[in-house]
Structures are given as structure tokens and as C-alpha cells.
Coordinates of C-alpha atoms in Angstrom, one line a residue:
M1 CA 179.3 42.4 87.8
K2 CA 175.9 43.3 89.0
K3 CA 175.5 47.0 89.9
Y4 CA 171.8 46.9 89.3
L5 CA 171.2 48.3 85.9
F6 CA 174.9 47.9 85.0
S7 CA 175.0 44.3 85.7
I8 CA 173.3 41.1 84.7
T9 CA 176.1 40.7 82.2
I10 CA 176.6 37.6 80.1
V11 CA 179.2 36.3 78.0
A12 CA 178.7 36.2 74.4
V13 CA 181.2 39.0 74.7
F14 CA 183.2 37.3 72.1
F15 CA 181.5 38.4 68.9
A16 CA 181.6 42.1 68.4
N17 CA 185.3 42.4 67.7
Q18 CA 185.9 39.2 65.9
A19 CA 184.6 41.3 63.0
N20 CA 187.6 43.5 63.2
A21 CA 190.0 40.8 62.1
Q22 CA 188.7 41.5 58.7
D23 CA 189.3 45.2 59.1
D24 CA 193.0 44.7 59.7
K25 CA 193.2 43.5 56.1
N26 CA 191.7 46.7 54.8
K27 CA 194.0 49.3 56.3
K28 CA 197.5 50.4 55.9
N29 CA 199.4 52.6 58.4
N30 CA 201.7 54.9 56.5
T31 CA 203.6 57.7 58.1
V32 CA 201.9 59.6 60.9
G33 CA 200.3 62.7 59.5
T34 CA 199.5 61.4 56.0
E35 CA 197.5 58.3 57.1
V36 CA 196.8 57.2 53.5
V37 CA 194.4 54.2 53.3
N38 CA 194.7 51.6 50.6
V39 CA 192.0 49.0 50.3
T40 CA 193.8 45.7 49.4
S41 CA 190.9 43.3 49.6
E42 CA 187.2 43.3 49.0
Y43 CA 185.5 45.2 51.9
Q44 CA 183.3 43.1 54.2
A45 CA 180.9 45.0 56.4
T46 CA 180.9 44.1 60.1
L47 CA 178.7 44.9 63.1
N48 CA 181.5 47.1 64.5
D49 CA 181.6 49.1 61.3
A50 CA 177.8 49.5 61.2
F51 CA 177.2 50.4 64.8
K52 CA 180.6 51.0 66.5
I53 CA 179.2 48.7 69.2
N54 CA 180.9 48.2 72.5
D55 CA 184.0 46.0 72.3
N56 CA 182.4 43.8 75.0
P57 CA 178.7 44.3 74.2
L58 CA 177.5 42.2 77.1
I59 CA 179.8 43.5 79.8
E60 CA 178.1 46.8 80.5
D61 CA 174.8 48.5 79.5
E62 CA 176.4 51.1 77.2
D63 CA 174.7 52.7 74.3
I64 CA 175.3 50.6 71.2
N65 CA 175.3 53.6 68.9
Q66 CA 178.2 55.4 70.7
K67 CA 180.8 55.9 68.0
K68 CA 184.2 54.9 69.2
D69 CA 187.2 56.8 67.8
V70 CA 189.9 54.6 66.4
K71 CA 193.5 55.4 66.7
Y72 CA 196.6 54.6 64.6
T73 CA 199.7 54.7 66.8
I74 CA 203.2 56.1 66.8
F75 CA 205.1 53.7 69.1
S76 CA 201.7 52.8 70.7
V77 CA 200.8 56.5 71.4
P78 CA 197.3 57.4 70.1
V79 CA 197.2 59.9 67.2
A80 CA 194.4 60.9 64.8
S81 CA 193.1 58.2 62.6
T82 CA 191.0 58.0 59.5
F83 CA 189.9 54.3 59.2
S84 CA 188.3 51.3 60.8
P85 CA 188.0 50.0 64.3
A86 CA 190.9 48.0 65.8
K87 CA 189.8 44.7 67.4
G88 CA 189.1 44.9 71.1
E89 CA 188.5 42.7 74.1
A90 CA 185.8 40.5 72.6
A91 CA 188.4 38.9 70.3
K92 CA 190.5 38.1 73.4
V93 CA 187.5 36.3 75.0
D94 CA 186.4 34.2 72.0
N95 CA 189.7 33.6 70.2
D96 CA 188.2 30.7 68.2
S97 CA 185.7 33.1 66.5
L98 CA 188.5 34.9 64.7
A99 CA 189.1 31.8 62.7
N100 CA 185.4 31.2 62.1
F101 CA 184.1 34.6 61.1
Y102 CA 180.4 35.3 60.8
N103 CA 178.7 38.5 60.1
N104 CA 175.7 38.1 62.4
Y105 CA 174.7 36.7 65.8
A106 CA 171.8 36.0 68.1
L107 CA 172.0 35.6 71.8
F108 CA 169.6 34.7 74.6
G109 CA 170.1 34.2 78.3
Y110 CA 167.9 33.7 81.4
G111 CA 168.7 33.8 85.1
N112 CA 167.3 34.1 88.5
F113 CA 165.4 37.3 89.5
N114 CA 163.5 36.5 86.2
T115 CA 166.3 38.1 84.3
I116 CA 166.1 38.0 80.5
R117 CA 169.0 39.1 78.2
G118 CA 168.7 39.1 74.4
E119 CA 170.7 40.5 71.5
L120 CA 170.4 40.2 67.7
G121 CA 173.0 41.8 65.4
I122 CA 172.8 41.7 61.6
V123 CA 174.8 43.5 59.0
E124 CA 175.0 42.6 55.3
K125 CA 176.8 44.0 52.3
I126 CA 174.6 45.6 49.6
G127 CA 175.6 45.2 46.0
S128 CA 179.1 45.5 44.8
N129 CA 179.9 49.1 45.8
N130 CA 181.0 48.6 49.5
M131 CA 177.6 49.6 50.9
Y132 CA 176.1 47.8 53.9
A133 CA 173.0 47.8 56.0
G134 CA 172.3 46.4 59.4
G135 CA 170.2 46.3 62.5
F136 CA 170.9 45.8 66.2
L137 CA 168.4 44.8 68.8
K138 CA 169.3 44.6 72.5
H139 CA 167.1 43.8 75.5
I140 CA 167.7 43.3 79.2
S141 CA 165.1 43.0 82.0
S142 CA 164.7 41.8 85.5
G143 CA 161.7 40.9 87.6
G144 CA 163.4 42.2 90.7
G145 CA 162.9 40.7 94.1
I146 CA 165.7 42.1 96.3
D147 CA 165.3 40.8 99.9
G148 CA 163.9 43.4 102.3
V149 CA 162.8 45.9 99.6
E150 CA 159.1 46.8 99.8
L151 CA 158.6 48.6 96.5
D152 CA 158.9 47.1 93.0
D153 CA 162.6 46.9 91.9
S154 CA 162.1 45.4 88.5
F155 CA 163.5 47.1 85.4
S156 CA 163.9 46.7 81.6
K157 CA 165.7 48.4 78.8
S158 CA 165.5 47.8 75.0
N159 CA 167.4 49.4 72.1
L160 CA 166.8 49.1 68.4
D161 CA 169.1 50.6 65.8
F162 CA 169.4 50.6 62.0
T163 CA 172.3 51.7 59.9
L164 CA 173.2 52.3 56.3
G165 CA 176.8 53.1 55.2
Q166 CA 179.4 52.9 52.6
R167 CA 183.2 52.6 52.7
N168 CA 185.4 53.6 49.7
E169 CA 189.1 54.0 49.1
N170 CA 189.1 57.8 49.9
S171 CA 186.1 58.2 52.2
Q172 CA 183.3 56.5 54.2
W173 CA 179.9 57.5 55.4
N174 CA 177.4 56.1 57.9
T175 CA 173.9 56.9 59.0
Q176 CA 172.0 55.6 61.9
F177 CA 168.4 55.7 63.2
G178 CA 167.2 54.1 66.5
A179 CA 165.0 54.2 69.5
M180 CA 165.2 53.2 73.2
T181 CA 162.6 52.5 75.8
S182 CA 163.2 51.6 79.5
K183 CA 161.4 51.2 82.8
Y184 CA 162.8 51.7 86.3
N185 CA 161.4 52.0 89.8
W186 CA 162.3 54.4 92.6
Y187 CA 162.5 51.6 95.1
G188 CA 165.2 53.0 97.4
T189 CA 163.2 54.6 100.2
P190 CA 164.7 55.9 103.5
A191 CA 165.5 53.3 106.2
D192 CA 163.1 55.2 108.5
F193 CA 160.1 53.9 106.5
Y194 CA 160.8 50.4 107.5
V195 CA 160.5 51.1 111.3
S196 CA 157.6 53.6 111.2
N197 CA 154.9 51.5 109.7
F198 CA 154.9 53.5 106.5
N199 CA 152.2 52.6 104.0
F200 CA 154.2 51.7 100.9
D201 CA 151.0 51.3 98.9
L202 CA 150.9 55.1 98.7
V203 CA 154.0 55.1 96.4
D204 CA 153.8 54.5 92.6
P205 CA 157.6 54.2 91.9
L206 CA 157.4 53.6 88.2
Q207 CA 159.4 55.8 85.8
K208 CA 159.7 55.3 82.0
Y209 CA 162.4 56.7 79.7
N210 CA 162.2 56.9 75.9
D211 CA 164.3 58.3 73.1
V212 CA 164.5 58.4 69.3
H213 CA 167.9 59.3 67.8
I214 CA 169.4 59.9 64.4
G215 CA 172.9 60.5 63.3
G216 CA 175.5 60.4 60.6
S217 CA 179.1 60.8 59.8
Y218 CA 181.3 61.5 56.8
E219 CA 185.0 60.8 56.8
S220 CA 187.5 61.8 54.1
Y221 CA 191.0 60.3 53.8
I222 CA 192.2 63.1 51.4
G223 CA 192.2 66.9 51.5
A224 CA 191.9 69.3 54.4
F225 CA 188.5 68.2 55.4
E226 CA 188.9 65.2 57.8
K227 CA 185.5 64.3 59.3
A228 CA 182.1 65.5 60.4
D229 CA 179.7 64.0 62.9
V230 CA 176.1 65.0 63.3
S231 CA 173.5 63.7 65.8
Y232 CA 170.1 64.5 67.1
K233 CA 168.3 62.9 70.1
Y234 CA 164.8 63.5 71.4
F235 CA 164.4 62.1 75.0
W236 CA 161.3 62.1 77.2
D237 CA 160.0 60.4 80.4
D238 CA 156.7 59.4 82.0
Y239 CA 156.4 62.8 83.7
D240 CA 156.2 64.9 80.5
S241 CA 159.8 66.0 80.7
K242 CA 161.3 66.5 77.3
E243 CA 164.8 67.1 76.0
S244 CA 166.2 67.8 72.5
R245 CA 169.9 67.7 71.8
F246 CA 171.7 68.4 68.6
I247 CA 175.5 68.1 68.0
F248 CA 177.5 69.0 64.9
A249 CA 181.3 68.4 65.0
P250 CA 183.4 69.0 61.9
K251 CA 187.2 68.4 61.9
F252 CA 189.9 69.8 59.5
N253 CA 193.6 69.2 59.1
I254 CA 196.3 70.6 56.9
E255 CA 199.4 68.5 56.2
L256 CA 202.7 70.4 56.2
P257 CA 206.2 69.0 55.5
N258 CA 207.1 68.4 59.2
N259 CA 203.8 69.0 61.1
T260 CA 200.0 68.9 60.9
V261 CA 197.6 71.7 61.7
H262 CA 194.3 70.5 63.2
V263 CA 191.1 72.6 63.7
N264 CA 188.2 70.9 65.5
L265 CA 184.8 72.6 65.7
E266 CA 181.7 71.7 67.7
A267 CA 178.2 73.1 68.2
D268 CA 176.3 71.3 71.0
Y269 CA 172.7 72.5 71.6
L270 CA 170.5 71.3 74.5
N271 CA 166.8 72.3 75.0
M272 CA 165.3 70.8 78.2
H273 CA 161.7 71.2 79.7
F274 CA 161.0 69.7 83.1
S275 CA 157.2 69.9 82.7
N276 CA 156.1 69.2 86.2
N277 CA 158.3 69.8 89.3
G278 CA 155.6 68.3 91.6
I279 CA 155.4 71.3 93.9
D280 CA 154.0 74.3 92.0
N281 CA 153.5 72.7 88.6
A282 CA 156.0 75.2 87.1
I283 CA 157.8 74.3 83.9
D284 CA 161.6 74.5 84.3
K285 CA 163.3 75.3 81.0
Y286 CA 167.0 75.1 80.2
N287 CA 168.7 76.0 76.9
Y288 CA 172.4 75.8 76.3
L289 CA 174.4 76.2 73.1
N290 CA 178.1 75.4 73.5
L291 CA 180.2 76.6 70.6
S292 CA 183.8 75.2 70.6
V293 CA 186.9 75.6 68.5
N294 CA 190.1 73.7 69.2
P295 CA 193.0 74.7 66.9
S296 CA 196.4 72.9 67.3
I297 CA 199.6 72.1 65.5
K298 CA 201.4 68.8 65.8
F299 CA 205.1 68.2 65.4
F300 CA 206.4 64.6 65.1
D301 CA 209.2 62.4 64.0
A302 CA 210.1 58.7 64.6
N303 CA 210.7 59.3 68.4
Y304 CA 208.2 61.9 69.5
S305 CA 204.9 63.5 68.9
V306 CA 204.0 67.0 70.3
E307 CA 200.7 68.7 69.8
V308 CA 200.3 72.3 71.0
G309 CA 197.0 74.1 70.9
A310 CA 194.2 75.7 72.9
G311 CA 190.4 75.4 73.2
L312 CA 187.8 78.0 73.4
T313 CA 184.1 77.4 74.3
Y314 CA 181.5 80.0 74.4
I315 CA 178.4 79.0 76.4
L316 CA 175.1 80.7 75.5
G317 CA 172.7 79.6 78.2
K318 CA 169.4 80.3 79.7
E319 CA 168.5 78.6 83.1
R320 CA 164.9 79.0 84.1
G321 CA 164.7 82.3 82.1
I322 CA 167.9 83.7 83.5
E323 CA 170.8 84.3 81.1
D324 CA 173.9 82.1 81.8
N325 CA 176.6 83.0 79.3
S326 CA 180.3 82.5 79.8
L327 CA 183.6 82.0 77.9
V328 CA 185.9 79.1 78.8
V329 CA 189.5 79.0 77.6
Y330 CA 191.6 75.9 78.2
P331 CA 194.8 74.3 77.1
M332 CA 195.1 71.5 74.5
V333 CA 198.7 70.2 74.8
K334 CA 199.8 66.6 74.3
A335 CA 203.2 65.1 74.1
N336 CA 204.6 61.6 73.7
F337 CA 208.3 60.6 73.7
N338 CA 209.8 57.2 72.8
L339 CA 212.5 57.0 75.6
V340 CA 213.4 53.4 74.9
P341 CA 212.0 52.0 71.6
N342 CA 209.2 49.5 72.2
I343 CA 210.0 49.5 76.0
V344 CA 209.5 52.9 77.6
Q345 CA 207.2 55.7 76.5
A346 CA 206.6 58.9 78.4
Y347 CA 203.6 61.1 77.8
F348 CA 202.2 64.2 79.4
G349 CA 199.7 67.0 78.6
A350 CA 197.3 69.7 79.6
V351 CA 193.8 69.6 78.3
G352 CA 190.3 70.9 79.2
G353 CA 186.8 71.3 77.8
V354 CA 183.1 71.8 78.5
K355 CA 180.7 68.9 79.2
Q356 CA 177.1 69.3 78.4
N357 CA 175.1 67.8 81.3
S358 CA 171.9 66.4 79.7
Y359 CA 168.9 64.7 81.3
A360 CA 169.4 61.8 79.0
D361 CA 173.0 61.2 80.0
L362 CA 172.3 61.7 83.7
A363 CA 169.4 59.2 83.5
E364 CA 171.6 56.7 81.8
E365 CA 174.2 57.0 84.6
N366 CA 171.6 57.0 87.4
P367 CA 168.0 56.2 86.4
F368 CA 166.7 57.0 89.9
I369 CA 167.1 60.8 89.4
A370 CA 164.1 63.0 89.9
P371 CA 162.3 64.2 86.7
G372 CA 162.4 67.9 87.8
G373 CA 162.2 70.1 90.7
S374 CA 164.7 72.6 92.3
T375 CA 167.3 69.9 92.7
M376 CA 167.5 69.1 89.0
A377 CA 169.0 72.2 87.6
L378 CA 171.1 71.6 84.5
K379 CA 174.3 73.4 83.6
P380 CA 177.5 72.5 81.8
T381 CA 180.6 71.3 83.6
K382 CA 183.8 73.2 82.8
T383 CA 187.2 71.5 83.0
N384 CA 189.5 74.5 83.3
Y385 CA 192.6 72.2 83.0
D386 CA 193.6 68.6 83.4
F387 CA 197.3 68.1 83.8
Y388 CA 198.5 64.5 83.3
A389 CA 201.8 62.7 83.0
G390 CA 202.7 59.0 82.7
L391 CA 204.9 56.1 81.6
K392 CA 203.8 53.1 79.6
G393 CA 205.6 50.3 77.9
K394 CA 206.7 46.7 78.4
L395 CA 208.6 45.1 81.3
Y396 CA 208.8 41.8 79.4
H397 CA 207.6 40.6 76.0
N398 CA 204.2 39.6 77.4
L399 CA 204.0 42.1 80.3
S400 CA 202.9 45.7 79.6
Y401 CA 202.3 48.5 82.1
N402 CA 200.8 52.0 82.3
V403 CA 201.2 54.4 85.2
R404 CA 199.7 57.9 85.2
A405 CA 199.1 60.9 87.5
N406 CA 196.8 63.8 86.8
Y407 CA 195.4 66.9 88.5
K408 CA 192.1 68.3 87.3
V409 CA 190.1 71.4 88.2
E410 CA 186.4 71.4 87.3
D411 CA 183.8 74.2 87.8
D412 CA 180.2 73.2 88.2
K413 CA 180.9 69.5 88.6
A414 CA 177.6 67.6 88.8
M415 CA 177.2 65.1 91.6
F416 CA 174.2 63.0 92.7
T417 CA 172.6 63.4 96.1
I418 CA 169.4 61.9 97.5
N419 CA 166.4 64.2 97.7
P420 CA 165.2 64.5 101.4
Y421 CA 161.7 63.4 102.3
D422 CA 159.3 66.2 103.0
I423 CA 156.4 64.9 105.1
N424 CA 154.5 68.2 104.7
L425 CA 154.4 68.1 100.9
Q426 CA 150.9 67.3 99.6
N427 CA 150.0 65.2 96.6
K428 CA 153.4 63.6 96.4
Q429 CA 154.7 62.1 93.2
G430 CA 156.3 58.7 93.1
Y431 CA 159.8 60.2 93.4
Q432 CA 159.0 62.5 96.3
Y433 CA 159.4 60.0 99.1
G434 CA 163.1 60.5 99.8
N435 CA 163.8 57.9 97.0
S436 CA 165.1 60.0 94.1
F437 CA 168.3 61.9 93.3
G438 CA 169.0 65.5 92.5
L439 CA 172.2 67.3 91.5
I440 CA 174.8 69.2 93.6
Y441 CA 177.3 71.4 91.8
D442 CA 180.6 72.5 93.1
K443 CA 184.1 73.4 92.1
V444 CA 186.1 70.2 92.5
N445 CA 189.9 69.6 92.3
T446 CA 190.9 66.0 91.8
L447 CA 194.3 64.4 92.2
S448 CA 194.3 60.9 90.6
L449 CA 196.9 58.1 90.5
F450 CA 196.4 55.2 88.1
G451 CA 198.3 52.1 87.3
E452 CA 197.7 48.9 85.3
L453 CA 199.5 45.7 84.4
N454 CA 198.6 43.4 81.6
F455 CA 199.9 39.8 81.2
D456 CA 199.4 38.1 77.8
F457 CA 200.2 34.4 77.7
S458 CA 199.3 34.0 74.0
D459 CA 195.9 32.3 73.5
K460 CA 196.1 30.4 76.8
A461 CA 195.5 33.2 79.4
K462 CA 195.2 36.9 79.8
I463 CA 195.5 38.7 83.2
A464 CA 194.7 42.4 83.7
L465 CA 195.2 44.4 86.9
S466 CA 194.3 48.0 87.4
G467 CA 194.0 50.4 90.3
E468 CA 193.0 54.1 90.8
Y469 CA 193.2 56.4 93.7
N470 CA 191.4 59.7 93.8
N471 CA 191.8 62.6 96.2
Y472 CA 189.0 65.2 96.0
S473 CA 188.8 68.7 97.2
A474 CA 185.5 70.6 97.0
E475 CA 185.2 74.4 97.4
Y476 CA 181.8 74.6 99.0
Y477 CA 181.0 71.2 100.5
N478 CA 183.0 69.0 102.9
N479 CA 183.2 66.1 100.4
V480 CA 182.3 65.1 96.9
F481 CA 179.3 62.8 96.5
H482 CA 178.9 59.4 95.0
L483 CA 182.5 59.5 93.7
P484 CA 184.8 56.7 94.9
Q485 CA 188.1 57.3 96.5
G486 CA 189.6 54.3 94.8
K487 CA 188.9 51.5 92.4
V488 CA 190.6 48.1 91.8
N489 CA 189.9 45.6 89.1
V490 CA 191.3 42.2 88.4
N491 CA 190.3 40.2 85.3
V492 CA 191.6 36.7 84.4
L493 CA 190.7 35.0 81.2
Y494 CA 191.8 31.3 80.8
N495 CA 191.2 29.0 77.8
F496 CA 191.4 25.4 79.0
T497 CA 190.9 24.1 75.5
K498 CA 189.7 25.5 72.2
Q499 CA 186.2 24.7 73.4
W500 CA 186.3 25.5 77.2
F501 CA 187.1 28.8 78.7
A502 CA 186.6 30.8 81.9
D503 CA 186.5 34.5 82.7
A504 CA 186.8 35.8 86.3
N505 CA 186.5 39.4 87.4
L506 CA 186.9 41.0 90.8
G507 CA 186.0 44.7 91.2
F508 CA 186.5 46.9 94.2
V509 CA 185.0 50.4 94.7
G510 CA 186.3 52.5 97.6
Q511 CA 184.5 54.7 100.1
R512 CA 182.0 57.3 98.8
Y513 CA 179.9 60.0 100.5
E514 CA 176.4 61.2 100.5
F515 CA 175.5 64.8 101.4
S516 CA 174.1 65.2 104.9
G517 CA 171.3 67.4 103.6
V518 CA 172.1 70.2 106.0
N519 CA 173.3 73.5 104.6
T520 CA 174.5 75.1 107.9
F521 CA 178.0 76.1 109.0
P522 CA 179.9 74.4 110.3
R523 CA 178.5 71.5 108.2
P524 CA 177.7 68.3 109.9
D525 CA 179.5 65.1 108.8
D526 CA 178.3 63.6 105.6
I527 CA 177.0 60.1 105.2
K528 CA 179.6 57.4 104.5
L529 CA 178.4 54.9 101.9
G530 CA 181.3 52.6 102.4
D531 CA 183.2 50.5 99.9
Y532 CA 182.2 47.3 98.2
Y533 CA 183.5 44.5 96.0
D534 CA 181.9 42.4 93.3
L535 CA 183.0 38.9 92.1
N536 CA 181.9 37.4 88.8
L537 CA 182.7 34.2 87.0
T538 CA 181.8 33.0 83.5
V539 CA 182.3 29.5 82.2
G540 CA 181.7 28.9 78.5
F541 CA 181.8 26.0 76.0
R542 CA 182.0 26.2 72.2
P543 CA 180.6 22.9 70.8
T544 CA 180.9 24.2 67.3
A545 CA 182.3 27.2 65.5
Q546 CA 178.9 28.8 65.5
W547 CA 177.6 28.0 69.0
T548 CA 178.7 29.1 72.4
V549 CA 176.9 28.2 75.6
F550 CA 177.7 29.8 78.9
V551 CA 176.9 30.1 82.6
K552 CA 177.7 33.3 84.4
G553 CA 177.6 33.9 88.1
M554 CA 177.4 37.5 89.3
N555 CA 177.9 39.0 92.8
L556 CA 179.1 35.6 93.9
A557 CA 180.0 36.8 97.3
N558 CA 176.3 37.8 97.7
E559 CA 177.3 41.3 98.8
N560 CA 174.2 43.4 99.6
Y561 CA 176.0 46.7 98.8
F562 CA 174.5 50.0 97.7
R563 CA 175.4 51.1 94.2
F564 CA 173.7 54.4 95.0
N565 CA 172.6 55.7 98.4
Q566 CA 169.6 53.6 99.6
Y567 CA 169.6 51.5 96.4
Q568 CA 170.7 48.0 97.3
V569 CA 171.7 45.7 94.4
Q570 CA 170.5 42.2 93.7
G571 CA 172.4 39.5 95.5
L572 CA 173.8 36.3 94.0
Q573 CA 172.8 35.9 90.4
V574 CA 173.2 33.1 87.9
L575 CA 172.5 33.5 84.2
G576 CA 172.8 30.9 81.5
G577 CA 172.4 31.1 77.8
A578 CA 173.7 30.6 74.3
M579 CA 174.9 32.6 71.3
Y580 CA 174.7 31.6 67.7
K581 CA 176.8 33.1 64.9
F582 CA 175.6 32.9 61.3
D583 CA 175.6 34.2 57.8
F584 CA 172.8 34.5 55.3

């Protein structure tokens, strides 16, 4: 699916999780609450262990160093875990790879719009003490060329990560170091420019993002100390904006005869300098330290699991020199009930929390944001509560379902909105031509309904259907912005033979709104961005156990939709390539 930077996907999606077939040999699920791990075979390091890479590394442009929590289950209900990743969607795509396991892979693809996609993943065991080291390189770029767009719409992004870790019978640890660099262009100018003989040569739309990051984790399978994660990221752009973020999150649990006491702590510190706001050259500074504690107690037996607790976050903030301190208290209640064993499970809960809105995360979500100015104020989003309830289970041996409803209340929810063009502003920067995004904050209540069906026809076919409806209510504005009212996704994977396969995906995103830009009462109608759909198809062939060749078509309907306001995506795309799996 091509949604500009989120797209140009290819299909060697099949490697990352083949590694996890080995992990299944290394773990044993005892009673919930004790979670003792016995290593029953020699440990083999995998890419998923080393980097916790995305299950489908080539489906979306997600950070490869995001650590994914792994869950053991009580009648398929997630509970805390202390061991290795479970295999994910990649194994479903490349079934053959599970029988032909390799530690490493290389991938290259090329398509129209001068699109280049490459990945190299290597992880190897060191010595005989279950240590491993690895590296992961990922690159995607496009030369651009969207019809009717005057400014440069090319982009590129590259990630490089290294890791070192060890896994023992009673503990494991992992360290990572990496860097990222990317280039984007603010090419989404207002429609008025195209009918007013605007001189596009005045605009230099280039923006560059970079970061270096380091992190580590230690996990113990015995004693009250459960886990600790620590990470640091330094992020900067081409306009001298700089951001530092440090996170430390230890977790503890105490096993009692019939329950477990959990205590989760977190310190999340953000220091941000927007060095040049382009108007008065003032330096906008933001500092936030969020200190959180989440104690809870969990009761369980063979047919239920109930966790009761509360969360408390104290925010020590300074926004442009003004103190911004607050205390947030929220519920942490989760319950799961086995109504009909292996058929019907009910779950409900009430949770909350505080989300640190960082420049790095916002630029990852929308790289066309402004690098400063009055519209780019940073502050945390507070989820006062999120009530949810649902049912999940099986309608037949190969047909599973999940339905859920939730109601959420958020203070200071961050939403993107296009920055208006100011014709009177002198010495404009490349993002000050009505072509960049700022943030709008509001208190938002959201009622969501979600449902999914999954059909599993063994190794022959997999079908996944999901849909989501959202009803938003904002306190200050008429609407919420750049948030869809609904989503629908259909995915069909079909293996014609052991060598030939196809993967089709149809995604639909419902109507969204853009702020009208007028702060008068009564407010004028906001801009409707409209809905869109995106159709993608991959056809692959495995000539040998190590080689996979593929052709992927994206946005096959050639829909010229707007992923963000004024930002049209590339039309029909075709990308072909190959992946090679190997061992040293």
C-alpha cells in the first residue's frame, strides 16, 4: 500500500519471523504467574531476538529497533511474559522458510518512480555462552515524479543498527546502537499556487532528519525484579532543531500463592529546542519529565484473569519558559473470562496513561511538519480513561473472531493541521508556503467499534477481515483533524504451490477533516479530505529454499488520494526484486 512514505512495500516479508520457529523450542509455558523458562535445546540467535524487528519488515516503514512485548497466554488472553518472541505474520507469508531456516538475509527491489528498496539482516552466535551479535541495514528511496506536482517530491530513509546480547536460563540482556538519516520535501503547496502563476523556484522544500540512538534491556526470569528497559535518542533536523529523549522503565513482580503483585515504573525525559521559528528567530524550548508508577494486583485461575490497579503520572514541564506541571491519575483494570473453553472469551478493562509527544515521533508519523514556530508547541497527551469490552474466540476450528467497543477521553490530544500561507511574511523558509503542518490540541472523546474475522485454511490460504468505526467529539473545535471516521482492511494470502504464492490487500480509510483555519465563532465548516482506498497485490516465486523473487503492485487502482491535506501520493507503482537467505 502506498501512502507516500508508508508505502513502496515489498514482499520479502517472509523472513523475520521464520526465526521464531526456533524460539518455540526454547520456551516452556508453565502456570500463569510463575512463568518459569527451561532451555531445552541449544540457543540459536535470530534477527527477531537481536532487533525485535517488525513481524512484516517490508509492509510498513516502522522503526526496526522498536522492542515488541511478547505475551504468554491464558486461554489466548495476553498476560505478562518473560521470554522470546512468538512467530508472527511473516511466517504465514513464507511458510516454506520455516522448514529451511537461515539466520541472515539480503533483499533488493527496484520499481517505477525510481524506487529503491534494500535490506540486510545479519545475526550470529558468539562462542558457546549463548551470546550473539548482529547488524541490520534498511533503505528506501524514491525519485518522485507525481503528476501535477511542481516541487520535488522525492524522499529517502536509511537505518543502521547493531546489537549485542546474551540469553541464559534465568535471564537475558540486549544492547543496541544505531542511526537514522532521511530526506523529505514539503511539496504539498496550496491549490491556489497553481492558478496564480506562483514562482515555485522561490521554494526550497528540502528537510533532513537524523538521529542516533542507544538502548538496552535486562530481563530476569527469577526473583522480584522482572525487567528494565533504558533508551536514549538524539534527534535533529536541517533547521538546527534538536531533541534529546531518555526513557528508563523498570518492572517488578511479587509472586503470591493465588495472585501476583506488579509494580511498573517509568521516567520519560524530553528536551526539545526549535532553534529557528522563521519569524523572529526565537528559540522555542520544551522540557518534560514524566514520572509514572503503575501498581496492580492480578488474580487468576484456569478460567479467569483479573488485574486491578491504578496509574499515577507526575508531569514536570516547562513550555517556552512557562511552568507546566500536573498530576494525572488513571485506572489500570483488566479482566478476562473464559466463558466457553477455547470458543468464547470475554474481556474488559479501564486503562489510561500519558503519552510524550516528541518531535522525532511526530516527524516519523508525518515528515511534513514544520520544524518550529507557534504551531509546533509540544506537550504530553493525557488519557484520563479508556473503557473497553469485547468478545473473542472461534466460530469454527479455522474461523476466529474479535469484536470490541471502547470509549476514550484524552486531554491535549495532538492533531495535524496545515499551516496557512502568509503572503506578508518576509524571508520565508521552505516550509512557510502553506505546505507544512503544525499541531492543534483539544480534549477529544472517542467512541470506537472494532471487529475482525480470520480464516485459516492451513498452509493453503489465509484471509483476514477487519473494520473500525470511530465517532469523535472535540471540546473546542467542530471536528478532529486527520483522524479517519472508519477503516476497513482485507488481506488474502494464497499459496498456489510450495513455490508460487500471492498476497492481496485492500485498505479503505474513511472521511477525515482539515481545520478551516478560522478561529471565529460560530466556526465555519472544516475542509473535508474525503475517503480513499488502496489496492495492492504481490506475486512471489521461490525457486530454491534460499531464493525468493517477487513483483509487487501498489495503488493498483491508481487513486490520486491525499494521505495528508495537500499531499497527493504516488499513483500506480510496480516494484520487483529478490531476497536471498543465507548462513555463514
